Short mmCIF file of C-alpha atoms and ligand atoms in Angstrom, two decimals:
data_model
loop_
_atom_site.label_atom_id
_atom_site.label_comp_id
_atom_site.label_asym_id
_atom_site.label_seq_id
_atom_site.Cartn_x
_atom_site.Cartn_y
_atom_site.Cartn_z
CA MET A 1 -0.02 -0.07 -0.06
CA ARG A 2 1.19 3.44 -0.74
CA VAL A 3 -0.17 6.78 0.82
CA LEU A 4 -0.52 9.53 -1.66
CA GLU A 5 0.30 12.28 0.74
CA GLU A 6 -0.76 15.15 -1.52
CA HIS A 7 -4.30 14.02 -1.42
CA GLY A 8 -4.42 14.23 2.42
CA ARG A 9 -4.09 11.70 5.17
CA PRO A 10 -6.77 10.42 7.39
CA LEU A 11 -7.46 11.04 11.04
CA TRP A 12 -10.26 9.64 13.34
CA VAL A 13 -12.09 9.99 16.57
CA ILE A 14 -12.75 6.36 17.84
CA GLY A 15 -14.78 5.13 20.68
CA LYS A 16 -18.38 3.83 21.28
CA PRO A 17 -20.86 5.48 21.19
CA LEU A 18 -19.84 8.42 19.05
CA GLU A 19 -23.08 10.01 17.80
CA HIS A 20 -22.57 13.40 19.47
CA THR A 21 -18.91 13.99 18.77
CA LEU A 22 -18.06 17.48 17.59
CA SER A 23 -14.45 16.53 16.78
CA PRO A 24 -14.78 15.95 13.01
CA ARG A 25 -16.44 19.33 12.62
CA LEU A 26 -13.63 21.08 14.63
CA HIS A 27 -10.67 19.38 13.16
CA ASN A 28 -11.84 19.57 9.54
CA ALA A 29 -12.53 23.34 10.00
CA ALA A 30 -8.91 23.69 11.14
CA PHE A 31 -7.58 21.64 8.23
CA ASP A 32 -9.63 23.86 5.67
CA ALA A 33 -8.46 27.01 7.30
CA ALA A 34 -4.93 25.86 6.98
CA GLY A 35 -5.42 24.69 3.30
CA LEU A 36 -4.37 21.15 4.26
CA PRO A 37 -6.01 18.25 2.41
CA HIS A 38 -6.17 15.92 5.53
CA ARG A 39 -9.63 14.61 6.53
CA TYR A 40 -10.86 13.59 9.96
CA PHE A 41 -13.73 11.01 10.44
CA ALA A 42 -15.70 9.42 13.28
CA LEU A 43 -15.39 5.71 13.51
CA GLU A 44 -17.17 3.58 16.13
CA VAL A 45 -14.63 1.15 17.54
CA GLY A 46 -15.33 -1.09 20.54
CA ARG A 47 -12.62 -2.30 23.08
CA ASP A 48 -12.18 -5.64 21.18
CA GLU A 49 -11.71 -3.80 17.95
CA LEU A 50 -8.87 -1.47 18.99
CA ALA A 51 -5.94 -3.69 17.94
CA ALA A 52 -7.53 -3.97 14.35
CA PHE A 53 -8.08 -0.17 14.20
CA LEU A 54 -4.32 0.29 15.00
CA ARG A 55 -3.36 -2.01 12.20
CA LEU A 56 -5.70 -0.11 9.81
CA PHE A 57 -4.19 3.21 11.17
CA ARG A 58 -0.68 2.11 10.39
CA ALA A 59 -1.57 0.76 6.94
CA ALA A 60 -3.70 3.77 5.82
CA GLY A 61 -0.98 6.14 6.79
CA GLY A 62 -3.11 7.65 9.64
CA LEU A 63 -1.97 11.04 10.74
CA GLY A 64 -3.48 10.95 14.16
CA ALA A 65 -6.54 10.00 16.14
CA ASN A 66 -8.52 11.02 19.29
CA LEU A 67 -9.79 8.42 21.65
CA THR A 68 -12.91 8.56 23.74
CA LEU A 69 -14.73 6.05 25.97
CA PRO A 70 -14.19 3.10 26.37
CA LEU A 71 -10.64 3.20 24.74
CA LYS A 72 -8.75 5.87 26.72
CA GLU A 73 -7.27 3.45 29.11
CA ALA A 74 -7.10 0.29 26.95
CA VAL A 75 -4.97 2.03 24.51
CA LEU A 76 -2.00 2.16 26.95
CA GLU A 77 -1.71 -1.65 26.66
CA LEU A 78 -1.28 -1.47 22.82
CA VAL A 79 0.79 1.77 22.45
CA ASP A 80 3.65 1.99 24.86
CA HIS A 81 5.23 5.32 23.96
CA HIS A 82 3.56 7.94 26.09
CA SER A 83 3.96 11.10 27.91
CA GLU A 84 4.38 11.68 31.70
CA ALA A 85 0.86 13.08 31.87
CA VAL A 86 -0.54 9.83 30.31
CA ALA A 87 1.42 7.72 32.76
CA ALA A 88 0.12 9.77 35.69
CA ILE A 89 -3.51 9.81 34.57
CA GLY A 90 -3.57 6.25 33.20
CA ALA A 91 -5.54 7.40 30.19
CA ALA A 92 -4.84 9.02 26.73
CA ASN A 93 -7.19 10.96 24.34
CA THR A 94 -4.67 11.60 21.52
CA LEU A 95 -2.66 9.25 19.19
CA TYR A 96 0.08 10.74 17.10
CA ARG A 97 3.22 9.64 15.11
CA ASP A 98 6.51 10.51 16.75
CA GLY A 99 9.01 9.51 13.95
CA ASP A 100 8.37 5.89 13.20
CA THR A 101 6.55 5.07 16.34
CA LEU A 102 2.99 5.84 17.61
CA ALA A 103 2.75 7.84 20.70
CA LEU A 104 0.03 8.84 23.15
CA GLU A 105 -0.73 12.12 24.93
CA ASN A 106 -3.63 13.45 27.15
CA THR A 107 -4.56 16.81 25.75
CA ASP A 108 -7.42 17.20 28.23
CA VAL A 109 -4.79 18.34 30.77
CA GLU A 110 -3.78 21.38 28.72
CA GLY A 111 -7.49 21.99 27.76
CA PHE A 112 -8.32 22.13 31.47
CA GLU A 113 -5.46 24.48 32.29
CA SER A 114 -6.62 26.86 29.62
CA LEU A 115 -10.23 26.69 31.04
CA VAL A 116 -9.15 27.63 34.58
CA ALA A 117 -6.47 30.10 33.36
CA PRO A 118 -8.52 33.10 34.40
CA TRP A 119 -8.39 32.00 37.97
CA SER A 120 -4.95 30.63 38.14
CA ASP A 121 -3.89 32.75 41.10
CA ARG A 122 -6.82 31.50 43.11
CA VAL A 123 -6.08 27.84 42.06
CA SER A 124 -2.51 28.09 43.31
CA GLU A 125 -3.30 29.91 46.52
CA ARG A 126 -6.48 28.15 47.67
CA GLY A 127 -8.02 24.67 47.18
CA VAL A 128 -10.40 23.55 44.57
CA VAL A 129 -13.59 21.22 45.11
CA LEU A 130 -13.60 18.56 42.30
CA LEU A 131 -16.72 16.54 41.56
CA GLY A 132 -16.06 13.27 39.81
CA ALA A 133 -13.46 10.48 39.68
CA GLY A 134 -13.58 9.37 36.02
CA GLY A 135 -11.13 9.98 33.19
CA ALA A 136 -11.82 13.70 33.00
CA ALA A 137 -11.37 14.18 36.80
CA ARG A 138 -8.02 12.38 36.68
CA ALA A 139 -6.80 14.81 33.89
CA CYS A 140 -8.00 17.75 36.06
CA LEU A 141 -6.16 16.42 39.11
CA HIS A 142 -3.00 16.20 37.11
CA ALA A 143 -3.44 19.71 35.63
CA LEU A 144 -4.16 21.02 39.20
CA GLY A 145 -0.92 19.58 40.46
CA ARG A 146 0.96 21.34 37.57
CA LEU A 147 -0.68 24.55 38.41
CA GLY A 148 0.49 24.44 42.08
CA CYS A 149 -2.97 23.89 43.56
CA PRO A 150 -2.26 22.97 47.20
CA ARG A 151 -5.41 20.91 48.11
CA VAL A 152 -8.33 19.31 46.35
CA GLN A 153 -11.53 18.36 48.08
CA LEU A 154 -12.85 15.48 45.99
CA TRP A 155 -16.39 14.11 45.84
CA ASN A 156 -17.62 11.23 43.64
CA ARG A 157 -20.95 9.28 43.70
CA THR A 158 -18.93 6.04 44.12
CA ARG A 159 -16.79 7.06 46.98
CA SER A 160 -14.30 4.20 46.52
CA ARG A 161 -13.09 5.64 43.21
CA ALA A 162 -12.38 8.95 44.89
CA VAL A 163 -10.47 7.09 47.63
CA ARG A 164 -8.39 5.38 44.85
CA LEU A 165 -7.53 8.78 43.33
CA ARG A 166 -6.42 10.01 46.71
CA GLU A 167 -3.90 7.14 46.87
CA THR A 168 -2.73 7.55 43.29
CA PHE A 169 -2.01 11.33 43.29
CA GLU A 170 0.69 12.74 45.46
CA ARG A 171 0.17 16.31 44.50
CA PRO A 172 -2.17 18.06 45.08
CA THR A 173 -3.21 16.68 48.46
CA VAL A 174 -6.59 15.04 48.05
CA GLU A 175 -9.31 15.02 50.80
CA VAL A 176 -12.29 12.75 49.98
CA LEU A 177 -15.60 14.35 50.80
CA ASP A 178 -18.62 12.11 51.77
CA ASP A 179 -22.16 13.14 50.77
CA ALA A 180 -22.77 14.77 54.14
CA SER A 181 -19.70 16.98 54.01
CA LEU A 182 -20.48 18.01 50.46
CA GLU A 183 -23.98 19.01 51.69
CA ALA A 184 -22.65 20.87 54.79
CA GLY A 185 -20.41 23.17 52.53
CA GLY A 186 -17.93 25.61 54.23
CA PHE A 187 -15.12 24.94 51.71
CA GLU A 188 -11.71 26.42 51.62
CA ALA A 189 -11.98 26.70 47.78
CA ASP A 190 -12.80 29.37 45.24
CA LEU A 191 -13.37 27.01 42.33
CA VAL A 192 -15.85 24.10 42.14
CA VAL A 193 -15.19 21.85 39.06
CA ASN A 194 -18.00 19.57 37.73
CA ALA A 195 -16.16 16.62 36.10
CA THR A 196 -19.16 14.26 36.41
CA SER A 197 -21.38 13.38 33.50
CA LEU A 198 -24.27 15.25 35.18
CA GLY A 199 -25.42 18.08 32.98
CA LEU A 200 -25.23 15.99 29.55
CA ASN A 201 -29.10 15.45 29.87
CA PRO A 202 -31.19 18.69 30.13
CA SER A 203 -33.11 17.32 33.13
CA ASP A 204 -29.89 16.43 35.18
CA PRO A 205 -29.62 17.85 38.67
CA SER A 206 -26.40 19.63 39.73
CA PRO A 207 -23.96 17.40 41.63
CA PHE A 208 -23.09 20.38 43.75
CA PRO A 209 -25.73 21.44 46.45
CA ALA A 210 -26.86 25.03 45.79
CA GLY A 211 -26.73 25.81 49.56
CA ALA A 212 -22.98 25.04 49.56
CA ILE A 213 -22.31 28.00 47.10
CA GLN A 214 -20.17 30.68 48.82
CA PRO A 215 -19.72 34.22 47.91
CA GLY A 216 -16.81 34.51 45.25
CA MET A 217 -17.03 30.85 44.24
CA VAL A 218 -16.79 30.11 40.53
CA GLY A 219 -18.49 27.12 38.98
CA VAL A 220 -16.35 25.40 36.36
CA ASP A 221 -18.39 22.86 34.31
CA LEU A 222 -16.69 20.46 31.86
CA VAL A 223 -20.02 19.98 30.17
CA TYR A 224 -20.16 22.22 27.19
CA GLY A 225 -22.73 23.66 24.76
CA ARG A 226 -25.62 23.67 27.22
CA ASP A 227 -26.71 25.72 30.30
CA THR A 228 -26.56 23.22 32.94
CA ARG A 229 -28.38 23.17 36.47
CA PHE A 230 -24.82 23.35 37.92
CA GLN A 231 -24.02 26.55 36.02
CA ARG A 232 -27.45 28.09 36.56
CA ASP A 233 -27.19 27.59 40.31
CA PHE A 234 -24.02 29.55 40.48
CA ARG A 235 -25.41 32.42 38.42
CA GLU A 236 -28.66 32.46 40.34
CA HIS A 237 -26.56 32.99 43.51
CA GLY A 238 -24.80 35.94 41.72
CA GLU A 239 -21.56 33.95 41.26
CA GLU A 240 -19.56 33.30 38.10
CA ALA A 241 -20.00 30.01 36.11
CA VAL A 242 -18.35 28.77 33.07
CA GLY A 243 -18.98 25.80 30.63
CA GLY A 244 -16.32 23.44 29.20
CA LEU A 245 -16.14 24.94 25.57
CA THR A 246 -12.59 26.37 26.08
CA MET A 247 -11.33 22.94 27.38
CA LEU A 248 -12.90 21.22 24.31
CA VAL A 249 -11.23 23.63 21.87
CA GLU A 250 -7.91 23.80 23.56
CA GLN A 251 -7.47 20.12 23.94
CA ALA A 252 -8.14 19.99 20.18
CA VAL A 253 -5.52 22.77 19.53
CA ARG A 254 -2.91 20.72 21.32
CA ALA A 255 -3.86 17.50 19.36
CA TRP A 256 -3.77 19.54 16.09
CA GLN A 257 -0.33 20.75 16.87
CA LEU A 258 0.99 17.21 17.69
CA TRP A 259 -0.37 15.93 14.30
CA THR A 260 0.76 18.72 12.09
CA ASP A 261 3.67 20.52 13.86
CA ARG A 262 1.72 23.80 13.12
CA GLU A 263 -0.58 26.22 14.85
CA PRO A 264 -4.35 25.80 13.91
CA ASP A 265 -6.54 28.73 13.32
CA ARG A 266 -8.15 29.08 16.73
CA ASP A 267 -11.02 31.17 15.34
CA ALA A 268 -11.81 28.38 12.93
CA LEU A 269 -11.90 25.86 15.78
CA TYR A 270 -14.03 28.06 18.08
CA GLY A 271 -16.33 28.93 15.28
CA ALA A 272 -16.90 25.20 14.59
CA ALA A 273 -17.54 24.59 18.24
CA GLY A 274 -20.15 27.31 18.31
CA GLY A 275 -18.25 29.77 20.50
CA SER A 276 -15.57 32.34 20.55
CA PRO A 277 -11.99 32.36 22.04
P1 NAP B 301 -16.34 8.91 32.95
O1 NAP B 301 -14.86 8.44 32.96
O2 NAP B 301 -17.50 7.95 32.50
O3 NAP B 301 -16.67 9.45 34.37
C1 NAP B 301 -18.06 9.83 34.70
C2 NAP B 301 -18.06 10.50 36.02
O4 NAP B 301 -19.39 11.10 36.24
C3 NAP B 301 -17.78 9.57 37.27
O5 NAP B 301 -17.10 10.34 38.24
C4 NAP B 301 -19.18 9.17 37.57
O6 NAP B 301 -19.30 8.66 38.97
C5 NAP B 301 -19.95 10.45 37.46
N1 NAP B 301 -21.46 10.28 37.22
C6 NAP B 301 -21.98 9.54 36.19
N2 NAP B 301 -23.33 9.74 36.40
C7 NAP B 301 -23.59 10.23 37.55
C8 NAP B 301 -24.73 10.60 38.26
N3 NAP B 301 -25.92 10.25 37.86
N4 NAP B 301 -24.55 11.31 39.44
C9 NAP B 301 -23.36 11.61 39.92
N5 NAP B 301 -22.17 11.34 39.29
C10 NAP B 301 -22.26 10.74 38.21
O7 NAP B 301 -16.52 10.23 32.04
P2 NAP B 301 -15.29 11.32 31.89
O8 NAP B 301 -14.60 11.07 30.57
O9 NAP B 301 -14.55 11.53 33.08
O10 NAP B 301 -16.31 12.67 31.46
C11 NAP B 301 -17.04 13.29 32.57
C12 NAP B 301 -17.64 14.57 31.98
O11 NAP B 301 -16.66 15.56 31.54
C13 NAP B 301 -18.57 14.36 30.77
O12 NAP B 301 -19.64 15.17 30.98
C14 NAP B 301 -17.74 14.71 29.56
O13 NAP B 301 -18.52 15.19 28.44
C15 NAP B 301 -17.01 15.86 30.28
N6 NAP B 301 -15.67 16.12 29.39
C16 NAP B 301 -15.40 17.34 28.89
C17 NAP B 301 -14.32 17.66 28.25
C18 NAP B 301 -14.15 18.94 27.54
O14 NAP B 301 -13.29 19.06 26.73
N7 NAP B 301 -14.92 19.86 27.95
C19 NAP B 301 -13.27 16.60 28.21
C20 NAP B 301 -13.54 15.45 28.92
C21 NAP B 301 -14.65 15.17 29.51
P3 NAP B 301 -19.18 7.11 39.32
O15 NAP B 301 -17.74 6.89 39.54
O16 NAP B 301 -20.00 6.98 40.61
O17 NAP B 301 -19.78 6.39 38.19
#
């Protein structure tokens, strides 16, 4: 097989299910804006099909890929060249070529750092309340460590998963909150981060009790493209709230840089995501 470079190379987002992914729209907008012929596709790939996908990727001259559930962790068993962030988090969302080898990165870390950049002083001086203990929460914890956050108060529906994260991450210090202490409030934190899946459905409640919102607190929601109960509660209490669009776009920016060694047109990416930088 021979890849005809001048006609463009393929990229994919893989995972299952994939119906709602915005990634092809974002990345193809950036390729068009840069005048590059590459094309980015969505391909449903289950856990047992991942090895076959990697064979296809190599044979078809794939330029890169994004991985989503349920492949973010499983891919580490099949691609062993990965960054420090991927090792710490135990999950990757980006596959790229590094010379002749395939390599993994977790660009959610930089995406989250960009999302909380407006409050970076408060992150490094005070603690953060983090809700959730899945893949996104682990990327947030790693990023918070890099940003110098001293302490995270972590709540998760399944408490044992939060306890496991407390044992995995040395920095920041993690204190696990049970349901009663979440309800009681009185946190030494300015930022509350929703890294649970609550908010994906319009009828979802907020994972953070409205009565625990304190003056000056900011609600940072990883859910993007919708006004969630979590965000509305903060605004109704006169506090700031932000959705996860910046994280979505900035993790895409970092992936695009890894694939092309170039800077994407951020306006094209934000435009395709339905927002502005
Ligand atoms: P995940 O690994 O499946 O983790 C899901 C998390 O949500 C777990 O902590 C889970 O708790 C919790 N959860 C699920 N249903 C819940 C419920 N009914 N009540 C309370 N907690 C519940 O998913 P993920 O990859 O971490 O993603 C989490 C969220 O972040 C999703 O909304 C995703 O779209 C968003 N995200 C956004 C970006 C972005 O770029 N903005 C990037 C990554 C992820 P249990 O442990 O108890 O199951």
